[in-house]
Every structure is written in C-alpha cells, then in structure tokens.
Amino acid sequence: MAATSVEPTTGNIPTISPAGAATTRAPKTRTVAVVGVVAVVLIGLNLRAGITSAAALFHDLQQVLGYGALVASILPSIPLLCFAVAGLATSWLTRRVGVEKAIFIAMALLAGGLLVRAVPATGALLAGTVLAMSGLAVCNVAMPSFIREHHADRMSMMTGLYTFTMSGGATFAAAVSVPLAQQLGSPSMGLAAWGLLGVAALLGFLPVVLHTHRNTPKGQRPTVSMWPLLRTRLGILITAIFTFQAFLAYAVMSWFAYILTSQGLSASESGLQFGVMQLVSVAAGMVLLAVGSRPGMLRPALYLASSSTLAAIGTMLWLPTSLAVIPAVLFGFGLGIFPLVLVIISRSGKSTAETTALSTIAQSLGYLIAAIGPFGMGLLHSATGGWVLPLSLLSIVAVALMVTCHLLTSKRTESKTQPRTA
C-alpha cells in the first residue's frame, strides 16, 4: 500500500495527497459506493444505541433480575473498560483480516451480544454486555481507518454523517427503550430488541466486505506497531486530545442531570436539560466540522469547542439552576469536538495501517483514563458533599484540552512516524 503524505499545518485538518489516497483496488461502482454510505449510517446508528438503551433500563433490570449493588455499579463501567481493553486488539485484527472484515466481525459480536441479553439472567446480561461492547470497541477504532480508506475525498462529510447517526441512534434508543420494553413485557427483551438493528447493519455491510474481498490483491498487509507512536509528538497529542475530550464527555454525561437535580431542579426538568445538551451536541458537531474543514479554521473550531466546555463548567458553578439551559447549551457545543477529533485521526498517519495504530492507541488509552472521570466525580461528591471541587478539577481538564488543541494545530506538529512493515 502506498504511503500517504500528511501535511499538518496551523489551523488545517491534515490533508492526504492524491497519491496517498490511491489504492490498488478496482474502482467502486455507483451501487457499491451507495451501499458503502448506507453501511456507514447503519453502523453509526448501532454504536451508541446499545449503551443508552441499557442505561434507561438499569433500574427495571435490577428489580426483575434481583442483582445487588456490586453488579449495578459494574454495568455502567463495562462499555468504557471494553473500549480500552478490546480496542487494543483492533490493530492485530485488521492486520490479519483487513479493516472491512474486522468491522464485520465486530458487528457480529455486537449484534450477538445484544441478542444474548434477551435471556432473563444476570450472567447473560453481563456476558452479553461484554460481548457487545467488545465488538463496539473494535468498530470505534476501525471506523476512522475505514472512512479514510473508502471515502478519502470526503472524509469530513462522512465523519459528520457517521457521528450524526451515532448521536441520533443514542438519542432515539434512550427515548424509546422503556416503552419498547413495556410493549415486549420484559426489560431483557427490550435490551435484546436492539440486536435486530445490529443484524441489519451486519447485512448492510456484507456487500462492502464481499466487494473488498474480491478486489483486494492478496499479500501480506503492512504492520505498524502502536507503542512507538507514543514516542512521537503527533502520537502523544492525538492520544491526549482524545483522552481529554472523552474524560470530559463521560464525566458530564454521567453527572449533568444528577447535579441539576441535587441543586434543586426537578428530575423531569433535569432530564429535559440533558436532552437539550444532547441535541445541541449533534448540531454542534456538524457546525464545527464545516468550520474546521476550511483552510486555516481547524484551530478556531477546536478553541471554540474546548472553551465552550470550560465556560459551561463556570456557569454550572456560578449561575442559578433556573438558568440551567445555559450550561446545557455550552456543554452540548463542547461535546461537538468529537467528530473533529475523529477527522484528525482519520487524516493522520502515512498509511491506513498507521491510522489504525494511532486510532487504537488513542482510543484505548483515552477510554481507559476517561473511565476515571465518572467514578472520580462521584467519589469527590461523596467526600465533599458538594460539586464545587469535582467541577473545579474538571475545569483543569478543560484547560488541558485547550492547550492540547493549540499544540496539535501548531506548525511543529508533524507526522514523522515511519510505518514499521513486517
């Protein structure tokens, strides 16, 4: 595979040269291209629905299955832990079977794990969740490489579509999971129903896998070691920006509504403000992608997102809860940084193999450290009885994110890593 030329310059998303974007595969027909776009949409719809649908049913599941506080505390942590641990296997898997087949295998694990949760038993719930989230972890890491490989000429658009459908699937699943479970007569069946969406994505992605299998020359795939990338400036900064944004995102999403309720807002009003935050994040992601893709505008877009998060924390500390919509909007805009980070990962590295390695190390380490966020916020709240210290420490992470955004878009940041081919 030809090496790609990456030219990160101040304020621009690194661009892949035409030579680097070329592949040895046969040109895709219009039908295959359309199917590829549909597959991205279906995969995006799946990648958060399995998480948010479960979160809405945790209370009912505990009542029906009768598990204790230990299992109840473990369940919300499984996705992040799987993202960290199972995500590390993605480079190895893509090296063995290719990006497309790796995603297909991951979607099979995701759909199968969700369907296993139909069994009304605690063991099935835990095993199915681990299986599904492990598949989801591989998809998380492999999708930036897939978009780079198949949509090099429109990465920002496809990343925006992917993250939009991901957020849309998460919001829809959270909204309908409880009534769906009631209609099916069981919270376990309500969880398992989302496995059918995974099966649909699996079938939708199959033509892409078959086309790639038939048109990709046989031969040994290049191997890129993940860990040496952490000794490069680009590898460190990409890992840092993913880590800080994930830390902030999961801490905020886990505790935002709870903080508002503890400050005197009703549970329904807190839930409404959480919904506002989620909706703003979807729109913000599209806006920030459009701005950041313009020449010289990546740095301002990153500044805007990271400073919005910092401002949101300040308003949570100082504004009355009657103005909760202000931090909701600001936090939502800050969460819009996620698709920008995915585009940066997709366009980094000198080959698809190196992009996969960068994505693997950034997401695995990032999610592992991010798991500290929700846990640490709760622990500090329990220790202090308030939210001033947890939010103050969260503001330090927001500042670190801003600094990382500045360094990542500086002229000194260059991709000097050389793929280590086997």
PDB file of C-alpha atoms in Angstrom, residues 100 109-110 116 125 169 196 201 214 223 240 255 257 340 349 375 379 393 417:
ATOM      1  CA  GLU A 100     -13.623  -4.292   6.400  1.00  0.00           C
ATOM      2  CA  LEU A 109     -20.116  -9.613  18.130  1.00  0.00           C
ATOM      3  CA  LEU A 110     -22.204  -6.504  18.818  1.00  0.00           C
ATOM      4  CA  VAL A 116     -27.818 -12.753  24.316  1.00  0.00           C
ATOM      5  CA  LEU A 125     -26.807  -9.661  30.965  1.00  0.00           C
ATOM      6  CA  GLY A 169     -29.195   6.398  17.410  1.00  0.00           C
ATOM      7  CA  LEU A 196     -32.015  -6.607  15.366  1.00  0.00           C
ATOM      8  CA  ALA A 201     -26.070  -3.264   9.948  1.00  0.00           C
ATOM      9  CA  ARG A 214     -12.922  -9.795  -4.443  1.00  0.00           C
ATOM     10  CA  THR A 223       2.255  -3.905  10.166  1.00  0.00           C
ATOM     11  CA  ALA A 240      -4.054  13.461  24.594  1.00  0.00           C
ATOM     12  CA  TRP A 255     -23.479  13.553  36.192  1.00  0.00           C
ATOM     13  CA  ALA A 257     -28.674  15.717  35.195  1.00  0.00           C
ATOM     14  CA  LEU A 340     -13.402  16.883  14.712  1.00  0.00           C
ATOM     15  CA  GLY A 349      -0.586   8.630   9.648  1.00  0.00           C
ATOM     16  CA  PHE A 375     -16.040   7.466  39.055  1.00  0.00           C
ATOM     17  CA  LEU A 379     -16.195   9.897  44.717  1.00  0.00           C
ATOM     18  CA  LEU A 393     -10.992  19.782  38.872  1.00  0.00           C
ATOM     19  CA  THR A 417       6.455   8.296  12.323  1.00  0.00           C
TER      20      THR A 417
END
